[in-house]
PDB file of C-alpha atoms and ligand atoms in Angstrom:
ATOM      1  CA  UNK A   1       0.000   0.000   0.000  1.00 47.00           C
ATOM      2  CA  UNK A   2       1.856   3.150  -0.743  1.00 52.00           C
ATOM      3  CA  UNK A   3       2.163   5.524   1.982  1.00 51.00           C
ATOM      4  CA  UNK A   4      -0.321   8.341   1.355  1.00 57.00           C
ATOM      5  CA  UNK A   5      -3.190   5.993   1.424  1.00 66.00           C
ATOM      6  CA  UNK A   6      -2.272   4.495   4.808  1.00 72.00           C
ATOM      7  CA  UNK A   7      -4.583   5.665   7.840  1.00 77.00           C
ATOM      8  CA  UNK A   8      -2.730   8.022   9.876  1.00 86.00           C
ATOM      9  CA  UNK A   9      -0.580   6.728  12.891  1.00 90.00           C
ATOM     10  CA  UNK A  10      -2.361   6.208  16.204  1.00 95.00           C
ATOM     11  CA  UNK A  11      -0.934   8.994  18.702  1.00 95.00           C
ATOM     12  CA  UNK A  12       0.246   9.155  22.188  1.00 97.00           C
ATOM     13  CA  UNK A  13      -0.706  12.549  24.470  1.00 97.00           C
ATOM     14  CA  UNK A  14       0.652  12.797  27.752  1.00 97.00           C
ATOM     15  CA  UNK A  15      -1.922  14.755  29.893  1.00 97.00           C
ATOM     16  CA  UNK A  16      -0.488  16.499  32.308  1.00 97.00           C
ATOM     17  CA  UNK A  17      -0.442  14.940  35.430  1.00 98.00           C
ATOM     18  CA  UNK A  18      -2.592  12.125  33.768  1.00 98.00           C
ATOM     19  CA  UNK A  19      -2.871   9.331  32.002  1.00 98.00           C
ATOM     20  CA  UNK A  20      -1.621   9.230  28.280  1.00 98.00           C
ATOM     21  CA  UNK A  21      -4.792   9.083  25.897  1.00 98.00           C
ATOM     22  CA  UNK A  22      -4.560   6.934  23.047  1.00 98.00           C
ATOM     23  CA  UNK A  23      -5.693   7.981  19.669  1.00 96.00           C
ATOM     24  CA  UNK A  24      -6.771   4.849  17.757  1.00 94.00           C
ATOM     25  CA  UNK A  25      -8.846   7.147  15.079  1.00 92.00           C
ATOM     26  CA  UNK A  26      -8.876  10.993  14.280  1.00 92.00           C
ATOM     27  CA  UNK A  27     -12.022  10.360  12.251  1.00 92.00           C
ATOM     28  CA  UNK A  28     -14.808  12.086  14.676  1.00 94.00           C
ATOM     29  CA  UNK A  29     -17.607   9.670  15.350  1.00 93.00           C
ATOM     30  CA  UNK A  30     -21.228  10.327  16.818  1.00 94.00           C
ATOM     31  CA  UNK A  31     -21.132   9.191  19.934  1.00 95.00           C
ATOM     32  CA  UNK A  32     -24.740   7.391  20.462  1.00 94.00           C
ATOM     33  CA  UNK A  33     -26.570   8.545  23.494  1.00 96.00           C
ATOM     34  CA  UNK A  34     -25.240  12.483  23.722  1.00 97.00           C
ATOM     35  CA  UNK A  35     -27.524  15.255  22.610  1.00 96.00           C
ATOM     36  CA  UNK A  36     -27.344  18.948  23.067  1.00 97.00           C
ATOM     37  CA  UNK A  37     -30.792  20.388  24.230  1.00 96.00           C
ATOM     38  CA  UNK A  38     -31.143  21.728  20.457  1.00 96.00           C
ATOM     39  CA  UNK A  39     -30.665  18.403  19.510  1.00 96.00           C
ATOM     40  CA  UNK A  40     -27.455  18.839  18.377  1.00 96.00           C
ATOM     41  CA  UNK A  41     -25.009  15.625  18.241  1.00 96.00           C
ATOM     42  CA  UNK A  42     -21.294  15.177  19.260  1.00 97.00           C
ATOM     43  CA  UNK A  43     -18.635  13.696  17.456  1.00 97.00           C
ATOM     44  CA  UNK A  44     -15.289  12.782  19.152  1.00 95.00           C
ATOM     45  CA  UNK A  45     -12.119  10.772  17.756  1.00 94.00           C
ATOM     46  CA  UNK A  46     -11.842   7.945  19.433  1.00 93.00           C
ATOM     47  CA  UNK A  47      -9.067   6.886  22.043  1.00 95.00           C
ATOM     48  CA  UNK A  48      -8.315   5.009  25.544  1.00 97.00           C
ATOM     49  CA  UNK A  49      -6.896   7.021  28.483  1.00 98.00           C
ATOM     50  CA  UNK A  50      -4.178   4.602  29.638  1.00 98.00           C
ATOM     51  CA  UNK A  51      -2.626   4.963  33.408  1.00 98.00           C
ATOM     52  CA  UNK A  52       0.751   6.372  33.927  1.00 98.00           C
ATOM     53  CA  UNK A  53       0.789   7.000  37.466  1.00 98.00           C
ATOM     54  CA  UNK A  54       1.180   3.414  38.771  1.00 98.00           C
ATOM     55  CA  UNK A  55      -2.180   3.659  40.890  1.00 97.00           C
ATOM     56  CA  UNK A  56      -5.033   2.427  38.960  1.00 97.00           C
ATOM     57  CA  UNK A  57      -6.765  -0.125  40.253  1.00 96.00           C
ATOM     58  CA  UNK A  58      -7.493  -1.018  36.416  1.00 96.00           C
ATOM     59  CA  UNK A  59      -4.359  -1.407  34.545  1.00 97.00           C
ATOM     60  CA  UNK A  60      -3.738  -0.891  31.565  1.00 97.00           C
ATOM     61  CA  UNK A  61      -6.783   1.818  31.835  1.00 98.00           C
ATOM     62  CA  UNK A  62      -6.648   4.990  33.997  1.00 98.00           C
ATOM     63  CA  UNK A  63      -8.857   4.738  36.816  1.00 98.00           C
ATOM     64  CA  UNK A  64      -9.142   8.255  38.122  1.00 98.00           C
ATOM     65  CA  UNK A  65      -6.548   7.355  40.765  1.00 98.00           C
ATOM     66  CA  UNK A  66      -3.901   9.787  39.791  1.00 98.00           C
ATOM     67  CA  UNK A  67      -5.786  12.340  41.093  1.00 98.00           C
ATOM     68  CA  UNK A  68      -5.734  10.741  44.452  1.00 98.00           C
ATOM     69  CA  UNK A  69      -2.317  10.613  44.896  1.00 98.00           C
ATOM     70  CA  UNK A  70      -1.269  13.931  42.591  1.00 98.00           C
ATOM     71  CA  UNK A  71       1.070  12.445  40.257  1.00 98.00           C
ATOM     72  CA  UNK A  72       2.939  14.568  39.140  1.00 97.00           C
ATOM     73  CA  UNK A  73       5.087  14.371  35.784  1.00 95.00           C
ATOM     74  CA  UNK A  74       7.757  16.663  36.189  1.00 92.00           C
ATOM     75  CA  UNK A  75      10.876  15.355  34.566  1.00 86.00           C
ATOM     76  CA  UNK A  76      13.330  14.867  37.219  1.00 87.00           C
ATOM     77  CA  UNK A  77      16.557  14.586  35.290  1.00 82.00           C
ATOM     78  CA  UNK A  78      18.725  17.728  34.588  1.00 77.00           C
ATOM     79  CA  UNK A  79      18.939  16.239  30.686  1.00 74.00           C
ATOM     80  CA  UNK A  80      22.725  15.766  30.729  1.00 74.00           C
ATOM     81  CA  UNK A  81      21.212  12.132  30.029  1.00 73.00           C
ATOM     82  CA  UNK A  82      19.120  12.380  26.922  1.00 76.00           C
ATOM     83  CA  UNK A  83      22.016  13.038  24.568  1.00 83.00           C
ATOM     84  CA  UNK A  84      23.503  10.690  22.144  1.00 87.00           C
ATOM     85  CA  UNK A  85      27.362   9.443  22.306  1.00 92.00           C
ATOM     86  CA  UNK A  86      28.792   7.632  19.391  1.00 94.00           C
ATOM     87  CA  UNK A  87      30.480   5.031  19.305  1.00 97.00           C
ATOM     88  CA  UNK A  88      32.062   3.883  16.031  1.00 97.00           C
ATOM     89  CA  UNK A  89      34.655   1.017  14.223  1.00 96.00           C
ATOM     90  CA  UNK A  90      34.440   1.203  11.005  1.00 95.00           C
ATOM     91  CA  UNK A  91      31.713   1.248   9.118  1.00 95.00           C
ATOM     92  CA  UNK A  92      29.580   1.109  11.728  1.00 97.00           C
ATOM     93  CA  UNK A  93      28.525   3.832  14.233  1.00 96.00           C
ATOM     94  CA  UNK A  94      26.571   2.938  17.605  1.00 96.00           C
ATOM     95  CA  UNK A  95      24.211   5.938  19.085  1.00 93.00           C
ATOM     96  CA  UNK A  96      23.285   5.642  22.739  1.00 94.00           C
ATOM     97  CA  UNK A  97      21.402   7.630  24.543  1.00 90.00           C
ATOM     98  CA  UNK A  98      21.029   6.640  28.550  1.00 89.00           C
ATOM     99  CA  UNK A  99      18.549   8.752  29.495  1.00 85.00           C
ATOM    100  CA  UNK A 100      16.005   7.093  28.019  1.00 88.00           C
ATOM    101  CA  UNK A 101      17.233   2.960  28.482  1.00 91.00           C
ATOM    102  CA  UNK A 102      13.952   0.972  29.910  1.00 92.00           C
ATOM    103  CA  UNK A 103      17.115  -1.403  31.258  1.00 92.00           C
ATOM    104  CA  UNK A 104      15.821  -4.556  29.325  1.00 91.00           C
ATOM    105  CA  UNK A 105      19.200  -6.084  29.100  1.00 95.00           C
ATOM    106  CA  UNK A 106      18.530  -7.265  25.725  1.00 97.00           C
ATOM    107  CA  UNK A 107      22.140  -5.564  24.515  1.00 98.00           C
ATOM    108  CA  UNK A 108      23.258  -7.231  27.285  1.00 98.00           C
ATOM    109  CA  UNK A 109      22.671 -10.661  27.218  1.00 98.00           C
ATOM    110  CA  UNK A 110      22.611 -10.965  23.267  1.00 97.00           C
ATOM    111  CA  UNK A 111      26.628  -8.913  22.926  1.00 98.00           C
ATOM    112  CA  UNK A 112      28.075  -8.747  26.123  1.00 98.00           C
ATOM    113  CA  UNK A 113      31.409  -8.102  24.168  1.00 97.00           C
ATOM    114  CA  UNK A 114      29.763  -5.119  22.804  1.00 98.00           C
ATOM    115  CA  UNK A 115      27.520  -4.250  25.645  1.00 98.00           C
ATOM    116  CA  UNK A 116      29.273  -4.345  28.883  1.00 98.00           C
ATOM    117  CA  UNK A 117      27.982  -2.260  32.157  1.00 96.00           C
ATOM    118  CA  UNK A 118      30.654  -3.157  34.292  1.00 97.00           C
ATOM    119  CA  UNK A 119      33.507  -1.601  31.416  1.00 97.00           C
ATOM    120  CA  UNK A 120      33.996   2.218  30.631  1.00 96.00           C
ATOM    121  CA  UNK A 121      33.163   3.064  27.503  1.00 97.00           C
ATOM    122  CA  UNK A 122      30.155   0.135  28.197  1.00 98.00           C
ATOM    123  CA  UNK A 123      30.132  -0.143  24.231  1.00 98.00           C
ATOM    124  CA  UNK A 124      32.999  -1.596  22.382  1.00 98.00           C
ATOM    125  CA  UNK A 125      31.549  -1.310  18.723  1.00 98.00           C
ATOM    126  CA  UNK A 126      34.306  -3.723  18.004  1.00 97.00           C
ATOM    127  CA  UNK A 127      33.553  -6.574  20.123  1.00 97.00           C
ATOM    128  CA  UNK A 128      31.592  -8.046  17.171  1.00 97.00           C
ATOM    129  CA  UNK A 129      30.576  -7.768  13.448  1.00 97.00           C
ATOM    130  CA  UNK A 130      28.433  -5.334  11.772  1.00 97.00           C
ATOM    131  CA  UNK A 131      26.098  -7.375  11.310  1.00 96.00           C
ATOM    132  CA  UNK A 132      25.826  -9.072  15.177  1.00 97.00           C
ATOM    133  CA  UNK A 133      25.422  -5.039  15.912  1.00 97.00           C
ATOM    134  CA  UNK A 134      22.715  -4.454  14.025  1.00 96.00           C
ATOM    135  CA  UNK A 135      20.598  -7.590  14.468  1.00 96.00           C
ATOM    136  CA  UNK A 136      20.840  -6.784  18.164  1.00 97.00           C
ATOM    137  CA  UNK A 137      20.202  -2.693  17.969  1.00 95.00           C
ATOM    138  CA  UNK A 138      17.286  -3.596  16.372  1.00 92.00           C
ATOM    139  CA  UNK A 139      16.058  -5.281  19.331  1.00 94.00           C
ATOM    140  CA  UNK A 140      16.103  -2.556  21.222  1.00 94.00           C
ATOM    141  CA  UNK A 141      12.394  -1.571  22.729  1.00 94.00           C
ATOM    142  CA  UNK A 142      13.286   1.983  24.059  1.00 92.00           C
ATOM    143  CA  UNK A 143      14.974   3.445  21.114  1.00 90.00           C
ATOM    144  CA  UNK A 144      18.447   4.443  23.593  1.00 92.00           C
ATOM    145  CA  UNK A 145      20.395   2.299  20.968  1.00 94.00           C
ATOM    146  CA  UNK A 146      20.243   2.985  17.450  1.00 92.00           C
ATOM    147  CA  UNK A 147      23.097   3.187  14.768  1.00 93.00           C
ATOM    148  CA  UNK A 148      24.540   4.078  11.590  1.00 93.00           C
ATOM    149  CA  UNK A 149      25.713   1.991   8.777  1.00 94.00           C
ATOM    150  CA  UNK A 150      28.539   4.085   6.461  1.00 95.00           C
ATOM    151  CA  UNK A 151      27.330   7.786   8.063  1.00 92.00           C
ATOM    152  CA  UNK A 152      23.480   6.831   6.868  1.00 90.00           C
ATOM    153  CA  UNK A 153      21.186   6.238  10.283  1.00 87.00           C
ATOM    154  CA  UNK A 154      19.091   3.621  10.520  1.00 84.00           C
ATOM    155  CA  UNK A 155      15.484   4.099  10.865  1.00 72.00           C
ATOM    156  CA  UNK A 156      13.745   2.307   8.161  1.00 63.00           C
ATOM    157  CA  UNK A 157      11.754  -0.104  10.472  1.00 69.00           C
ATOM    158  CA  UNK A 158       8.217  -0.840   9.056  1.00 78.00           C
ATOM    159  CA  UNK A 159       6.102  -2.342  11.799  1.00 88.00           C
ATOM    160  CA  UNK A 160       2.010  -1.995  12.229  1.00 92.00           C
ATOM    161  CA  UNK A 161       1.767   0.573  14.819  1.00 94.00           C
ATOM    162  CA  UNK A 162       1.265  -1.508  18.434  1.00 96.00           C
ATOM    163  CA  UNK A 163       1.560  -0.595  22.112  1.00 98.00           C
ATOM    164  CA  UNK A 164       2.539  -3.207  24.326  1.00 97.00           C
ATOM    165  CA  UNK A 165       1.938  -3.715  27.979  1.00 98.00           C
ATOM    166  CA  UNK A 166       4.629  -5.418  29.266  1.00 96.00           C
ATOM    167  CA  UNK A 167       4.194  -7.191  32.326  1.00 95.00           C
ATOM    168  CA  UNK A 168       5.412  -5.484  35.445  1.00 96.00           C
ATOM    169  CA  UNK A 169       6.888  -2.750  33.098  1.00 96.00           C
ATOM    170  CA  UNK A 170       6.693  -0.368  30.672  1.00 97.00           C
ATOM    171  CA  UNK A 171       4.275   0.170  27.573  1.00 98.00           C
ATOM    172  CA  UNK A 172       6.047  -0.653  24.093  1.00 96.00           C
ATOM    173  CA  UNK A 173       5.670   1.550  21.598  1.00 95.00           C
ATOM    174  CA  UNK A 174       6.219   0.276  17.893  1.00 94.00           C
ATOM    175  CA  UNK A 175       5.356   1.563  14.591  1.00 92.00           C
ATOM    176  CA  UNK A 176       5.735   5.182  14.746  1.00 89.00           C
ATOM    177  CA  UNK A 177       2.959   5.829  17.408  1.00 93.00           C
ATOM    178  CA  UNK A 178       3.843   9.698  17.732  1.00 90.00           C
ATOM    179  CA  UNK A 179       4.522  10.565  21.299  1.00 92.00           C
ATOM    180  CA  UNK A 180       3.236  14.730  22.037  1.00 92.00           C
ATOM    181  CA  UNK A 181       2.728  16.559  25.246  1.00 92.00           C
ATOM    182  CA  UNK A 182       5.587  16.639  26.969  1.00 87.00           C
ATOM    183  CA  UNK A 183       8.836  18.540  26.782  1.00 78.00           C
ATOM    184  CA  UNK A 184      11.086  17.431  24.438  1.00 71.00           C
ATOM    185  CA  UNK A 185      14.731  17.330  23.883  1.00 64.00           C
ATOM    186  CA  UNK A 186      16.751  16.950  20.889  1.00 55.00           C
ATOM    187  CA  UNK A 187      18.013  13.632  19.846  1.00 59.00           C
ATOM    188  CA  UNK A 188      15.516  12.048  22.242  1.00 52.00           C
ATOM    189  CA  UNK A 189      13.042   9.311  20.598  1.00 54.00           C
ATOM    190  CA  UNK A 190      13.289   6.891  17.770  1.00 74.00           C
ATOM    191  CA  UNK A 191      11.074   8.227  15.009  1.00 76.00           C
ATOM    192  CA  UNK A 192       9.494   4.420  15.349  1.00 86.00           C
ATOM    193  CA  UNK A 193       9.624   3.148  18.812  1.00 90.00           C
ATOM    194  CA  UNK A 194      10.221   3.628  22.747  1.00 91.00           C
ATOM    195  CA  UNK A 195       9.262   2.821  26.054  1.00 95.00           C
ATOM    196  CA  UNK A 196       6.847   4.833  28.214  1.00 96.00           C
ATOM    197  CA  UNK A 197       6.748   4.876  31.829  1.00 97.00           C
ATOM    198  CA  UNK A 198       3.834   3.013  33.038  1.00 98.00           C
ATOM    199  CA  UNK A 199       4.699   2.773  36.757  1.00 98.00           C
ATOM    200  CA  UNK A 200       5.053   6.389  37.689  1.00 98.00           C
ATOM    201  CA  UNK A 201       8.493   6.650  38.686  1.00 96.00           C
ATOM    202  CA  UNK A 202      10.580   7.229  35.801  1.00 95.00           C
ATOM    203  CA  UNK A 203      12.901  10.205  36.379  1.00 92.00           C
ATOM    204  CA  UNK A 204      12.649  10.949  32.611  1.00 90.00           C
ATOM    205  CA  UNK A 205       9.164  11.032  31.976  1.00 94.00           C
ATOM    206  CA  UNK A 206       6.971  10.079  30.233  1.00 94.00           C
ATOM    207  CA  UNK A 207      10.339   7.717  28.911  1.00 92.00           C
ATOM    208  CA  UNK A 208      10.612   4.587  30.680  1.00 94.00           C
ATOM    209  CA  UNK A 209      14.504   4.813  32.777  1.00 90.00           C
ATOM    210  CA  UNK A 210      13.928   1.776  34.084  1.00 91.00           C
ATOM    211  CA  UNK A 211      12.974   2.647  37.644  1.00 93.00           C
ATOM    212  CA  UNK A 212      10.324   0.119  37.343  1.00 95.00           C
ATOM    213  CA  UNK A 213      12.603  -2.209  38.627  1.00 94.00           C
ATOM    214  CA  UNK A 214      13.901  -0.589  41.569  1.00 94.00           C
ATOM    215  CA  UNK A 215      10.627   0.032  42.858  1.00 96.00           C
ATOM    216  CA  UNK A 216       9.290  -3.507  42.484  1.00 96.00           C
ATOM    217  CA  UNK A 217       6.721  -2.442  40.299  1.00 97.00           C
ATOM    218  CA  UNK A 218       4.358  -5.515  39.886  1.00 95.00           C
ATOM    219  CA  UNK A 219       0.814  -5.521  37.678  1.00 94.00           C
ATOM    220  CA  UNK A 220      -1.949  -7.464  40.282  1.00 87.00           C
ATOM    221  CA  UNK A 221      -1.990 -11.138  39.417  1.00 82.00           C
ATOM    222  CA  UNK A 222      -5.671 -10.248  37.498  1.00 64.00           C
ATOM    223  CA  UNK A 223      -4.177  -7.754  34.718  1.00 51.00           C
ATOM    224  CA  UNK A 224      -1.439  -9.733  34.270  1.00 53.00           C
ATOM    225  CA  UNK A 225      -0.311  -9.918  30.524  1.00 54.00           C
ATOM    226  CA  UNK A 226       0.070 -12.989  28.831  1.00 51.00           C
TER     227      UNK A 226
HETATM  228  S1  SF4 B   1      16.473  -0.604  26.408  1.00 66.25           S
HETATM  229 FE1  SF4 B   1      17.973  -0.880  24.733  1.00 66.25          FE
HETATM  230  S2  SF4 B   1      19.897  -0.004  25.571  1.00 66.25           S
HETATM  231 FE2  SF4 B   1      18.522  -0.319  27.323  1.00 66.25          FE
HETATM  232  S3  SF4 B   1      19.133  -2.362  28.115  1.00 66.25           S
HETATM  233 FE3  SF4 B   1      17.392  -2.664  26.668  1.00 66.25          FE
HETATM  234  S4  SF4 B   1      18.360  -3.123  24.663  1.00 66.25           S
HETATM  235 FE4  SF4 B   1      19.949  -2.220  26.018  1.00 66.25          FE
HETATM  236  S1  FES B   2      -2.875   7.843  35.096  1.00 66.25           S
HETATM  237 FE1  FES B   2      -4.990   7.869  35.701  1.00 66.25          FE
HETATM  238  S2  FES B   2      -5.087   6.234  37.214  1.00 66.25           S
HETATM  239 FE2  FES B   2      -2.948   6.198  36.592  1.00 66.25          FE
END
């Protein structure tokens, strides 16, 4: 299908000091049920207010309960964080940017002679092919790796757009769900995917930092995903 005639992406808004509503259709749609006393209807684009505050009794849906305990989503980090470094051999350049690792330990566990936390740099882009690089940046969920293949970036990824709750973490965004309403820094997201804080208690939000785990954030045995 060429590109013009494809819908248009779903979107992400962070409301502030809410829950991000997801916009599944821009196409306004009566909503049944909802007159105006002229008899006027309503149309509305359609989209799910999911929690981000950690609280709702409801997960993956907002419950109301951030208002309870004022969430607040105030980025805590000063930003130093949310820049890329570079990291190159060859033809091959590896971006990183901390500030917004969900700390999957993918890189980790698939090129530990690459990715290394316990070494400084903690990349060593020659520790294995080109190729072992890139099938392993790719399977990245928060968009903090990326890379460059002879000075051309790589961002050609062509996935349906999907958010996934992960269990006991963060929501995955792929596809080039649009992220808006928050501030934003250069060099931040991956044009096609990242991470968003679902627990409340990332330091970079609405970016997943992987506080998650620190905090023992668990999903109730009920909403657990499968
Ligand atoms: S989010 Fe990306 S950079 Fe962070 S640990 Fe996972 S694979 Fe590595
Ligand atoms: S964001 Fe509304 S209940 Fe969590």
């Amino acid at each position: 299908m060429d590109e013009q005639a494809k819908p248009p992406r779903p979107q992400v808004f962070a409301l502030p000091n809410g829950p991000y509503y997801y916009f599944t259709d821009f196409t306004p749609q009566p909503i049944q049920g909802l007159r105006g006393e002229g008899g006027q209807t309503y149309a509305s684009a359609k989209g799910t207010a999911l929690c981000r505050c950690g609280a709702s009794e409801n997960k993956p849906f907002c419950d109301g309960s951030h208002g309870a305990i004022h969430f607040n989503d105030r980025k805590e980090t000063d930003g130093r964080q949310d820049r890329r470094k570079n990291y190159n051999a060859g033809r091959i350049t590896i971006h990183d940017n901390r500030g917004i690792c969900s700390h999957s330990a993918i890189c980790i566990n698939s090129l530990p002679g690459v990715f290394d936390p316990d070494k400084r740099p903690w990349i060593n882009p020659q520790g294995a092919t080109a190729q072992e690089i890139m099938a392993t940046v790719r399977l990245c969920p928060s968009g903090a790796l990326s890379y460059s293949l002879d000075g051309v970036e790589y961002r050609d990824y062509d996935r349906e757009p999907l958010i996934t709750v992960s269990k006991d973490g963060p929501y995955q965004l792929v596809g080039g769900i649009s992220v808006a309403g928050f501030e934003s820094r250069a060099e931040q997201v991956s044009n096609e995917h990242s991470t968003l804080c679902r627990c409340g208690s990332s330091r970079n939000k609405p970016f997943c930092d992987g506080n998650h785990g620190e905090i023992g954030f668990k999903d109730p045995p009920e909403t657990e995903q499968g």
